[in-house]
Tab-separated table of C-alpha atoms in Angstrom:
chain	number	residue	atom	x	y	z
A	1	MET	CA	-18.279	9.297	-47.719
A	2	GLU	CA	-17.113	9.472	-51.289
A	3	PHE	CA	-18.697	8.572	-54.598
A	4	GLN	CA	-16.904	5.207	-54.542
A	5	ASP	CA	-18.763	4.252	-51.371
A	6	TYR	CA	-22.111	5.034	-52.941
A	7	PHE	CA	-21.587	3.295	-56.242
A	8	PRO	CA	-22.341	-0.379	-55.593
A	9	ILE	CA	-20.194	-2.099	-58.195
A	10	TRP	CA	-17.262	0.296	-58.055
A	11	ASN	CA	-14.814	-2.504	-57.268
A	12	LYS	CA	-15.915	-4.487	-60.293
A	13	LEU	CA	-14.784	-1.749	-62.658
A	14	ASN	CA	-11.182	-1.596	-63.822
A	15	THR	CA	-8.962	1.387	-63.097
A	16	ALA	CA	-9.419	2.919	-66.529
A	17	GLN	CA	-13.213	2.729	-66.182
A	18	GLN	CA	-13.081	4.181	-62.670
A	19	ASP	CA	-10.944	7.039	-63.960
A	20	ARG	CA	-13.402	7.778	-66.754
A	21	ILE	CA	-16.238	8.040	-64.266
A	22	MET	CA	-14.289	10.182	-61.810
A	23	GLY	CA	-13.138	12.447	-64.622
A	24	SER	CA	-16.657	13.202	-65.824
A	25	LEU	CA	-18.585	13.228	-62.569
A	26	ALA	CA	-20.403	16.394	-61.563
A	27	ASP	CA	-21.676	17.399	-58.149
A	28	ARG	CA	-25.086	19.016	-58.009
A	29	ASN	CA	-27.170	20.535	-55.272
A	30	VAL	CA	-30.808	21.012	-56.114
A	31	LYS	CA	-33.450	22.820	-54.140
A	32	LYS	CA	-36.713	21.208	-53.162
A	33	GLY	CA	-39.214	21.558	-55.986
A	34	THR	CA	-36.651	21.691	-58.795
A	35	VAL	CA	-37.496	19.608	-61.846
A	36	ILE	CA	-34.167	18.010	-62.713
A	37	TYR	CA	-35.406	16.016	-65.643
A	38	SER	CA	-38.409	15.999	-67.881
A	39	GLY	CA	-39.122	13.888	-70.923
A	40	SER	CA	-38.726	16.859	-73.181
A	41	LEU	CA	-35.276	17.787	-71.900
A	42	ASP	CA	-32.146	16.335	-73.381
A	43	CYS	CA	-30.552	13.192	-72.091
A	44	THR	CA	-29.238	14.574	-68.848
A	45	GLY	CA	-27.247	11.767	-67.334
A	46	LEU	CA	-27.528	9.359	-64.433
A	47	PHE	CA	-28.172	10.706	-60.981
A	48	LEU	CA	-26.837	9.057	-57.865
A	49	VAL	CA	-28.499	10.448	-54.762
A	50	LYS	CA	-26.096	11.400	-51.987
A	51	SER	CA	-28.769	12.775	-49.711
A	52	GLY	CA	-32.291	14.025	-50.189
A	53	GLN	CA	-35.246	12.698	-52.125
A	54	LEU	CA	-36.319	12.569	-55.750
A	55	ARG	CA	-39.743	11.754	-57.149
A	56	ALA	CA	-40.396	10.252	-60.580
A	57	TYR	CA	-43.841	10.802	-62.020
A	58	ILE	CA	-45.786	10.922	-65.235
A	59	LEU	CA	-47.941	13.808	-66.256
A	60	SER	CA	-51.075	13.726	-68.378
A	61	ASP	CA	-52.114	16.223	-71.001
A	62	GLN	CA	-54.524	17.605	-68.457
A	63	GLY	CA	-51.792	18.077	-65.886
A	64	ARG	CA	-52.716	15.134	-63.682
A	65	GLU	CA	-49.752	13.420	-62.068
A	66	ILE	CA	-49.054	9.967	-60.845
A	67	THR	CA	-46.006	9.092	-58.788
A	68	LEU	CA	-44.101	6.116	-60.167
A	69	TYR	CA	-41.458	5.806	-57.488
A	70	ARG	CA	-39.102	7.714	-55.258
A	71	LEU	CA	-35.342	7.730	-54.959
A	72	PHE	CA	-33.571	8.071	-51.653
A	73	ASP	CA	-29.932	8.106	-50.503
A	74	ARG	CA	-27.769	5.767	-52.577
A	75	ASP	CA	-30.456	5.230	-55.203
A	76	MET	CA	-29.533	5.670	-58.810
A	77	CYS	CA	-31.777	7.174	-61.438
A	78	LEU	CA	-31.500	5.542	-64.826
A	79	PHE	CA	-34.327	7.133	-66.714
A	80	SER	CA	-32.815	10.589	-66.761
A	81	ALA	CA	-30.343	9.048	-69.225
A	82	SER	CA	-32.899	7.488	-71.512
A	83	CYS	CA	-30.786	8.090	-74.624
A	84	MET	CA	-28.394	5.539	-73.151
A	85	ILE	CA	-30.742	2.676	-73.898
A	86	HIS	CA	-32.193	2.756	-77.341
A	87	SER	CA	-35.522	1.109	-76.552
A	88	MET	CA	-36.259	3.240	-73.508
A	89	GLN	CA	-38.993	5.372	-74.924
A	90	PHE	CA	-41.197	6.901	-72.375
A	91	GLU	CA	-41.396	10.215	-70.695
A	92	MET	CA	-41.274	10.902	-67.034
A	93	THR	CA	-40.507	13.862	-64.874
A	94	ILE	CA	-38.052	13.812	-62.002
A	95	GLU	CA	-38.315	16.393	-59.305
A	96	ALA	CA	-36.404	17.038	-56.103
A	97	GLU	CA	-38.888	16.507	-53.325
A	98	LYS	CA	-36.396	17.665	-50.715
A	99	ASP	CA	-33.177	19.622	-51.021
A	100	THR	CA	-30.996	17.023	-52.673
A	101	GLU	CA	-27.296	16.477	-53.156
A	102	LEU	CA	-26.434	14.231	-56.041
A	103	TRP	CA	-23.780	13.149	-58.457
A	104	MET	CA	-24.408	13.263	-62.163
A	105	ILE	CA	-22.668	10.815	-64.477
A	106	PRO	CA	-22.882	11.862	-68.140
A	107	ALA	CA	-24.889	9.401	-70.228
A	108	GLU	CA	-22.082	8.875	-72.767
A	109	THR	CA	-19.572	7.974	-70.076
A	110	TYR	CA	-21.906	5.471	-68.467
A	111	LYS	CA	-22.994	4.024	-71.771
A	112	SER	CA	-19.473	3.535	-73.063
A	113	ILE	CA	-18.452	1.690	-69.910
A	114	MET	CA	-21.647	-0.356	-69.858
A	115	GLU	CA	-20.944	-1.554	-73.386
A	116	GLU	CA	-17.675	-3.129	-72.333
A	117	SER	CA	-18.405	-4.060	-68.708
A	118	ALA	CA	-20.673	-7.019	-67.987
A	119	PRO	CA	-20.881	-6.085	-64.276
A	120	LEU	CA	-22.119	-2.575	-65.059
A	121	ALA	CA	-24.572	-3.833	-67.692
A	122	ASN	CA	-25.925	-6.425	-65.253
A	123	TYR	CA	-26.183	-3.867	-62.487
A	124	THR	CA	-28.156	-1.633	-64.864
A	125	ASN	CA	-30.421	-4.585	-65.605
A	126	GLU	CA	-31.125	-5.019	-61.923
A	127	LEU	CA	-31.900	-1.319	-61.535
A	128	MET	CA	-34.302	-1.346	-64.438
A	129	ALA	CA	-36.002	-4.528	-63.270
A	130	SER	CA	-36.459	-3.022	-59.854
A	131	ARG	CA	-38.167	0.133	-61.206
A	132	PHE	CA	-40.184	-1.989	-63.608
A	133	SER	CA	-41.424	-4.056	-60.669
A	134	GLU	CA	-42.492	-0.943	-58.786
A	135	VAL	CA	-44.398	0.322	-61.786
A	136	MET	CA	-46.067	-3.059	-62.337
A	137	TRP	CA	-47.151	-3.114	-58.718
A	138	LEU	CA	-48.675	0.303	-59.119
A	139	ILE	CA	-50.582	-0.703	-62.253
A	140	GLU	CA	-52.020	-3.736	-60.578
A	141	GLN	CA	-53.173	-1.793	-57.560
A	142	ILE	CA	-54.762	0.896	-59.673
A	143	LEU	CA	-56.297	-1.402	-62.245
A	144	TRP	CA	-57.702	-4.216	-60.279
A	145	LYS	CA	-58.341	-3.358	-56.826
A	146	SER	CA	-58.677	0.380	-56.922
A	147	LEU	CA	-57.040	-0.405	-53.619
A	148	ASP	CA	-55.767	3.137	-53.294
A	149	LYS	CA	-59.334	4.454	-53.407
A	150	ARG	CA	-60.564	1.787	-51.043
A	151	VAL	CA	-57.864	2.441	-48.445
A	152	ALA	CA	-58.474	6.187	-48.689
A	153	GLU	CA	-62.183	5.647	-48.238
A	154	PHE	CA	-61.630	3.369	-45.285
A	155	LEU	CA	-59.335	5.825	-43.494
A	156	LEU	CA	-61.759	8.721	-44.003
A	157	GLU	CA	-64.647	6.648	-42.783
A	158	GLU	CA	-62.769	5.555	-39.678
A	159	ALA	CA	-61.746	9.138	-38.964
A	160	ALA	CA	-65.377	10.223	-39.247
A	161	ILE	CA	-66.604	7.394	-37.030
A	162	GLU	CA	-63.990	7.954	-34.348
A	163	ASP	CA	-64.055	11.727	-34.794
A	164	THR	CA	-60.271	11.954	-34.852
A	165	SER	CA	-57.505	12.172	-37.405
A	166	ARG	CA	-55.328	9.882	-35.275
A	167	LEU	CA	-56.458	6.342	-36.013
A	168	LYS	CA	-55.431	3.550	-33.687
A	169	ILE	CA	-55.618	0.667	-36.094
A	170	THR	CA	-53.221	-1.981	-37.320
A	171	HIS	CA	-52.441	-2.637	-40.963
A	172	GLU	CA	-53.619	-6.190	-40.375
A	173	ALA	CA	-57.042	-4.912	-39.331
A	174	ILE	CA	-57.340	-2.736	-42.443
A	175	ALA	CA	-56.339	-5.705	-44.589
A	176	ASN	CA	-59.072	-7.763	-42.995
A	177	HIS	CA	-61.621	-5.040	-43.555
A	178	LEU	CA	-60.725	-4.773	-47.227
A	179	GLY	CA	-60.111	-8.433	-47.961
A	180	SER	CA	-56.459	-7.769	-48.663
A	181	HIS	CA	-53.118	-8.721	-47.119
A	182	ARG	CA	-51.169	-6.900	-44.452
A	183	GLU	CA	-48.063	-6.525	-46.644
A	184	VAL	CA	-50.120	-4.968	-49.422
A	185	ILE	CA	-51.809	-2.514	-47.063
A	186	THR	CA	-48.491	-1.558	-45.483
A	187	ARG	CA	-47.059	-0.839	-48.887
A	188	MET	CA	-50.064	1.247	-49.873
A	189	LEU	CA	-49.940	3.189	-46.591
A	190	ARG	CA	-46.249	3.913	-47.199
A	191	TYR	CA	-47.209	5.166	-50.624
A	192	PHE	CA	-49.766	7.450	-48.944
A	193	GLN	CA	-47.134	8.568	-46.441
A	194	ASN	CA	-44.691	9.414	-49.209
A	195	GLU	CA	-47.447	11.408	-50.859
A	196	GLY	CA	-47.899	13.389	-47.641
A	197	MET	CA	-51.424	12.135	-46.987
A	198	VAL	CA	-50.776	10.253	-43.756
A	199	LYS	CA	-48.072	9.765	-41.173
A	200	LEU	CA	-47.377	6.262	-39.914
A	201	SER	CA	-46.188	5.473	-36.427
A	202	ARG	CA	-46.410	2.511	-34.124
A	203	GLY	CA	-50.018	1.322	-34.011
A	204	MET	CA	-51.196	4.675	-35.354
A	205	ILE	CA	-52.098	6.283	-38.643
A	206	THR	CA	-52.406	10.058	-38.593
A	207	ILE	CA	-54.286	11.715	-41.411
A	208	LEU	CA	-52.320	14.756	-42.555
A	209	ASP	CA	-54.138	15.769	-45.694
A	210	GLU	CA	-57.829	14.966	-45.689
A	211	ASN	CA	-58.479	16.830	-48.939
A	212	LYS	CA	-55.927	14.783	-50.810
A	213	LEU	CA	-57.476	11.572	-49.479
A	214	GLU	CA	-60.949	12.790	-50.424
A	215	LYS	CA	-59.726	13.566	-53.900
A	216	LEU	CA	-58.113	10.151	-54.252
A	217	LYS	CA	-61.270	8.457	-52.995
A	218	GLY	CA	-63.021	10.115	-55.930
B	1	MET	CA	-33.624	-20.709	-90.682
B	2	GLU	CA	-31.759	-21.769	-87.592
B	3	PHE	CA	-31.624	-20.503	-84.032
B	4	GLN	CA	-28.450	-18.576	-84.852
B	5	ASP	CA	-30.339	-16.513	-87.413
B	6	TYR	CA	-33.011	-15.604	-84.907
B	7	PHE	CA	-30.761	-14.691	-82.006
B	8	PRO	CA	-29.665	-11.115	-82.683
B	9	ILE	CA	-26.309	-10.978	-80.924
B	10	TRP	CA	-25.217	-14.531	-81.728
B	11	ASN	CA	-21.993	-13.332	-83.384
B	12	LYS	CA	-21.013	-11.341	-80.325
B	13	LEU	CA	-20.852	-14.472	-78.184
B	14	ASN	CA	-17.711	-16.548	-78.079
B	15	THR	CA	-17.657	-20.182	-79.183
B	16	ALA	CA	-17.846	-21.574	-75.668
B	17	GLN	CA	-20.916	-19.419	-74.940
B	18	GLN	CA	-22.553	-20.394	-78.214
B	19	ASP	CA	-21.938	-24.057	-77.402
B	20	ARG	CA	-23.517	-23.665	-73.966
B	21	ILE	CA	-26.652	-22.213	-75.528
B	22	MET	CA	-26.869	-24.811	-78.294
B	23	GLY	CA	-26.318	-27.596	-75.752
B	24	SER	CA	-29.220	-26.533	-73.554
B	25	LEU	CA	-31.692	-25.261	-76.135
B	26	ALA	CA	-35.095	-26.936	-76.366
B	27	ASP	CA	-37.594	-26.835	-79.213
B	28	ARG	CA	-41.235	-26.448	-78.281
B	29	ASN	CA	-44.457	-26.422	-80.205
B	30	VAL	CA	-47.425	-25.047	-78.350
B	31	LYS	CA	-51.041	-25.056	-79.358
B	32	LYS	CA	-53.119	-21.913	-79.453
B	33	GLY	CA	-54.519	-21.220	-75.999
B	34	THR	CA	-51.728	-22.925	-74.067
B	35	VAL	CA	-50.452	-21.014	-71.038
B	36	ILE	CA	-46.698	-21.426	-71.276
B	37	TYR	CA	-45.829	-19.372	-68.244
B	38	SER	CA	-47.632	-18.060	-65.233
B	39	GLY	CA	-46.286	-16.140	-62.270
B	40	SER	CA	-46.835	-19.085	-60.007
B	41	LEU	CA	-44.838	-21.519	-62.132
B	42	ASP	CA	-41.143	-21.985	-61.698
B	43	CYS	CA	-38.624	-19.962	-63.609
B	44	THR	CA	-39.188	-21.540	-66.985
B	45	GLY	CA	-36.565	-19.993	-69.217
B	46	LEU	CA	-36.407	-17.554	-72.078
B	47	PHE	CA	-38.598	-18.052	-75.102
B	48	LEU	CA	-37.538	-17.042	-78.571
B	49	VAL	CA	-40.479	-17.093	-80.973
B	50	LYS	CA	-39.798	-18.888	-84.243
B	51	SER	CA	-43.308	-18.485	-85.577
B	52	GLY	CA	-46.677	-17.790	-84.034
B	53	GLN	CA	-47.866	-15.308	-81.443
B	54	LEU	CA	-47.623	-15.007	-77.673
B	55	ARG	CA	-49.571	-12.716	-75.399
B	56	ALA	CA	-48.325	-11.463	-72.035
B	57	TYR	CA	-50.975	-10.335	-69.604
B	58	ILE	CA	-51.685	-9.789	-65.958
B	59	LEU	CA	-54.562	-11.343	-64.144
B	60	SER	CA	-56.505	-9.989	-61.196
B	61	ASP	CA	-57.883	-11.925	-58.247
B	62	GLN	CA	-61.269	-11.682	-59.897
B	63	GLY	CA	-59.962	-13.140	-63.137
B	64	ARG	CA	-59.917	-9.901	-65.077
B	65	GLU	CA	-57.085	-9.673	-67.572
B	66	ILE	CA	-55.155	-6.942	-69.252
B	67	THR	CA	-52.808	-7.484	-72.163
B	68	LEU	CA	-49.343	-6.031	-71.570
B	69	TYR	CA	-47.837	-6.811	-74.934
B	70	ARG	CA	-47.580	-9.398	-77.681
B	71	LEU	CA	-44.607	-11.294	-79.030
B	72	PHE	CA	-44.241	-12.185	-82.686
B	73	ASP	CA	-41.625	-13.974	-84.799
B	74	ARG	CA	-38.072	-13.277	-83.583
B	75	ASP	CA	-39.250	-11.691	-80.347
B	76	MET	CA	-37.717	-12.890	-77.135
B	77	CYS	CA	-39.560	-13.254	-73.868
B	78	LEU	CA	-37.534	-12.303	-70.833
B	79	PHE	CA	-40.093	-12.388	-68.096
B	80	SER	CA	-40.642	-16.105	-68.229
B	81	ALA	CA	-37.163	-16.270	-66.703
B	82	SER	CA	-37.780	-13.822	-63.896
B	83	CYS	CA	-35.495	-15.700	-61.490
B	84	MET	CA	-32.666	-14.599	-63.754
B	85	ILE	CA	-32.856	-11.023	-62.555
B	86	HIS	CA	-33.080	-10.620	-58.843
B	87	SER	CA	-35.155	-7.448	-58.769
B	88	MET	CA	-37.700	-8.636	-61.302
B	89	GLN	CA	-40.609	-9.197	-59.005
B	90	PHE	CA	-43.906	-9.230	-60.729
B	91	GLU	CA	-46.217	-11.832	-62.062
B	92	MET	CA	-47.517	-12.161	-65.544
B	93	THR	CA	-49.035	-14.884	-67.648
B	94	ILE	CA	-47.866	-15.809	-71.117
B	95	GLU	CA	-50.186	-17.605	-73.444
B	96	ALA	CA	-49.902	-18.799	-77.022
B	97	GLU	CA	-52.435	-16.790	-78.985
B	98	LYS	CA	-51.759	-18.816	-82.107
B	99	ASP	CA	-50.061	-22.157	-82.615
B	100	THR	CA	-46.487	-21.237	-81.828
B	101	GLU	CA	-43.062	-22.710	-82.455
B	102	LEU	CA	-40.400	-21.498	-80.097
B	103	TRP	CA	-37.007	-22.181	-78.604
B	104	MET	CA	-36.531	-22.280	-74.876
B	105	ILE	CA	-33.217	-21.293	-73.315
B	106	PRO	CA	-32.899	-22.399	-69.677
B	107	ALA	CA	-32.669	-19.448	-67.277
B	108	GLU	CA	-29.406	-20.680	-65.684
B	109	THR	CA	-27.666	-20.958	-69.034
B	110	TYR	CA	-28.708	-17.484	-70.075
B	111	LYS	CA	-27.920	-15.965	-66.701
B	112	SER	CA	-24.441	-17.495	-66.497
B	113	ILE	CA	-23.542	-16.164	-69.946
B	114	MET	CA	-25.086	-12.776	-69.236
B	115	GLU	CA	-22.914	-12.428	-66.150
B	116	GLU	CA	-19.737	-12.674	-68.210
B	117	SER	CA	-20.881	-11.186	-71.518
B	118	ALA	CA	-21.378	-7.424	-71.796
B	119	PRO	CA	-23.072	-7.797	-75.206
B	120	LEU	CA	-25.669	-10.222	-73.840
B	121	ALA	CA	-26.260	-8.110	-70.735
B	122	ASN	CA	-26.705	-5.005	-72.882
B	123	TYR	CA	-29.029	-6.824	-75.237
B	124	THR	CA	-31.087	-7.916	-72.244
B	125	ASN	CA	-31.193	-4.305	-71.108
B	126	GLU	CA	-32.588	-3.268	-74.464
B	127	LEU	CA	-35.222	-5.972	-74.322
B	128	MET	CA	-36.333	-4.997	-70.864
B	129	ALA	CA	-36.393	-1.304	-71.730
B	130	SER	CA	-38.517	-2.088	-74.736
B	131	ARG	CA	-41.111	-4.023	-72.695
B	132	PHE	CA	-40.974	-1.391	-69.985
B	133	SER	CA	-41.764	1.237	-72.610
B	134	GLU	CA	-44.751	-0.766	-73.817
B	135	VAL	CA	-46.068	-1.127	-70.292
B	136	MET	CA	-45.564	2.564	-69.580
B	137	TRP	CA	-47.473	3.349	-72.736
B	138	LEU	CA	-50.259	1.112	-71.528
B	139	ILE	CA	-50.442	2.817	-68.141
B	140	GLU	CA	-50.794	6.114	-69.847
B	141	GLN	CA	-53.552	4.747	-72.067
B	142	ILE	CA	-55.407	3.435	-69.088
B	143	LEU	CA	-54.888	6.367	-66.816
B	144	TRP	CA	-55.252	9.265	-69.116
B	145	LYS	CA	-56.847	8.221	-72.352
B	146	SER	CA	-60.542	7.546	-72.560
B	147	LEU	CA	-61.971	4.186	-73.418
B	148	ASP	CA	-63.417	5.163	-76.793
B	149	LYS	CA	-59.957	5.947	-78.102
B	150	ARG	CA	-58.621	2.721	-76.674
B	151	VAL	CA	-61.331	0.554	-78.220
B	152	ALA	CA	-60.799	2.249	-81.588
B	153	GLU	CA	-57.089	1.674	-81.319
B	154	PHE	CA	-57.580	-1.948	-80.369
B	155	LEU	CA	-59.879	-2.669	-83.337
B	156	LEU	CA	-57.479	-1.049	-85.786
B	157	GLU	CA	-54.535	-2.952	-84.332
B	158	GLU	CA	-56.350	-6.272	-84.534
B	159	ALA	CA	-57.385	-5.544	-88.098
B	160	ALA	CA	-53.764	-4.802	-88.967
B	161	ILE	CA	-52.416	-7.924	-87.243
B	162	GLU	CA	-55.023	-10.224	-88.778
B	163	ASP	CA	-55.033	-8.333	-92.065
B	164	THR	CA	-58.825	-8.263	-92.257
B	165	SER	CA	-61.623	-5.874	-91.488
B	166	ARG	CA	-63.802	-8.746	-90.242
B	167	LEU	CA	-62.687	-9.453	-86.691
B	168	LYS	CA	-63.732	-12.668	-85.015
B	169	ILE	CA	-63.581	-11.543	-81.432
B	170	THR	CA	-66.011	-11.410	-78.537
B	171	HIS	CA	-66.771	-8.315	-76.502
B	172	GLU	CA	-65.608	-10.250	-73.476
B	173	ALA	CA	-62.198	-10.761	-75.075
B	174	ILE	CA	-61.887	-7.056	-75.869
B	175	ALA	CA	-62.832	-6.226	-72.297
B	176	ASN	CA	-60.099	-8.547	-71.056
B	177	HIS	CA	-57.549	-6.969	-73.334
B	178	LEU	CA	-58.398	-3.504	-72.107
B	179	GLY	CA	-58.997	-4.268	-68.454
B	180	SER	CA	-62.615	-3.290	-68.784
B	181	HIS	CA	-65.994	-5.007	-68.512
B	182	ARG	CA	-68.000	-6.704	-71.231
B	183	GLU	CA	-71.014	-4.450	-70.718
B	184	VAL	CA	-68.897	-1.355	-71.056
B	185	ILE	CA	-67.290	-2.615	-74.248
B	186	THR	CA	-70.640	-3.681	-75.725
B	187	ARG	CA	-72.000	-0.232	-75.079
B	188	MET	CA	-68.991	1.385	-76.661
B	189	LEU	CA	-69.211	-0.906	-79.695
B	190	ARG	CA	-72.901	-0.104	-80.117
B	191	TYR	CA	-71.950	3.538	-80.014
B	192	PHE	CA	-69.405	2.839	-82.736
B	193	GLN	CA	-72.084	0.964	-84.713
B	194	ASN	CA	-74.491	3.856	-84.394
B	195	GLU	CA	-71.758	6.121	-85.642
B	196	GLY	CA	-71.312	3.891	-88.695
B	197	MET	CA	-67.784	2.866	-87.761
B	198	VAL	CA	-68.423	-0.841	-87.268
B	199	LYS	CA	-71.108	-3.442	-87.824
B	200	LEU	CA	-71.791	-5.934	-85.068
B	201	SER	CA	-72.960	-9.467	-85.668
B	202	ARG	CA	-72.703	-12.721	-83.784
B	203	GLY	CA	-69.059	-13.259	-82.785
B	204	MET	CA	-67.921	-10.741	-85.378
B	205	ILE	CA	-67.065	-7.064	-85.603
B	206	THR	CA	-66.739	-5.651	-89.095
B	207	ILE	CA	-64.890	-2.394	-89.532
B	208	LEU	CA	-66.862	-0.169	-91.888
B	209	ASP	CA	-65.117	3.149	-91.562
B	210	GLU	CA	-61.433	2.894	-90.812
B	211	ASN	CA	-60.840	6.615	-91.255
B	212	LYS	CA	-63.384	7.502	-88.641
B	213	LEU	CA	-61.822	5.042	-86.199
B	214	GLU	CA	-58.395	6.452	-86.951
B	215	LYS	CA	-59.691	9.927	-86.271
B	216	LEU	CA	-61.233	8.859	-82.996
B	217	LYS	CA	-58.037	7.114	-82.005
B	218	GLY	CA	-56.380	10.511	-82.330
């Protein structure tokens, strides 16, 4: 599989634009735990994940973190090229959560093509909207429902009641307990799973990191 | 002043595109307090503010609100045309905070031009990045910054917008803006009053010591 197969609108670029990308592309392999971008670093470029996993998070003055979203195979990271879009003024940190292979497109190359290519500019719009939606979802959960805390509390309570870390319970049942919806609970549990707190399998939720859940519960 | 003067990239559109916009444009006057868009309504279109003030906020199941950002003269509202961008999946409400004159561009018109025009697509990118930055700022305020700073900041901002140190605003309204509760805000304001920063009276908060508020704001 080549870069062309990973880049979704490759065929909508003209040959000159394709050549500019191919001519400036860099391959990178990063080890798990490497911070590949932080708000204070220069405008690195866009990352396209070939394989592995990246995590985008924000960091408080006190060193607290909150995960904004994750990037998996074929995902593209826009915010590591924040200089590309004038109004993009916020800081986040991007870290390799697994050993990751990726391509890096220099910000200037991408920007110069985006300025002349409606397909690339529209694709970029879609990418940004998609991340924006994830972040909005997160805000709502945290602000209104403290749903993260409530799910954590529920799981810990169940584990204590049943005296096991392997909970046989459906997402539907948790939703009913918490006055929420199955889809919302599933999404929150996946968030927990990505954070290494639980493992999800058919009809089962296994608690992997009780301390982390306790801490989240507050 | 005409629409053309308000629309920043007007000269980068070709005549056919300009004609399509002018042919589908609608003038609207909305009274203070009118909800002009809510997540549950259809894809309304893009609003360009001629004069007045709009507020974008999210609403919880329990009716709590938090202000995401405000739109003033010449600002354009993208999210009232969420159908335009596939990945834009979140709900917000947009309300006229003052009597407002605006233009409405139908979502289909805008979308069809954006698909062929790199300048319009890039402009849209800038707009979205700018709102995204405001929302990210807000998250950070909520997550990391303490409420005293946020209330101070809010009072100073309101005073600047309204150009007065005598703010006609209820504690309830401040709570809604900040995603907090009236009781919490009242307590904080009384603290501010005790510190000589403000004076509270019925339906009114008078700023007495701007410097002290600025200092608290940090």
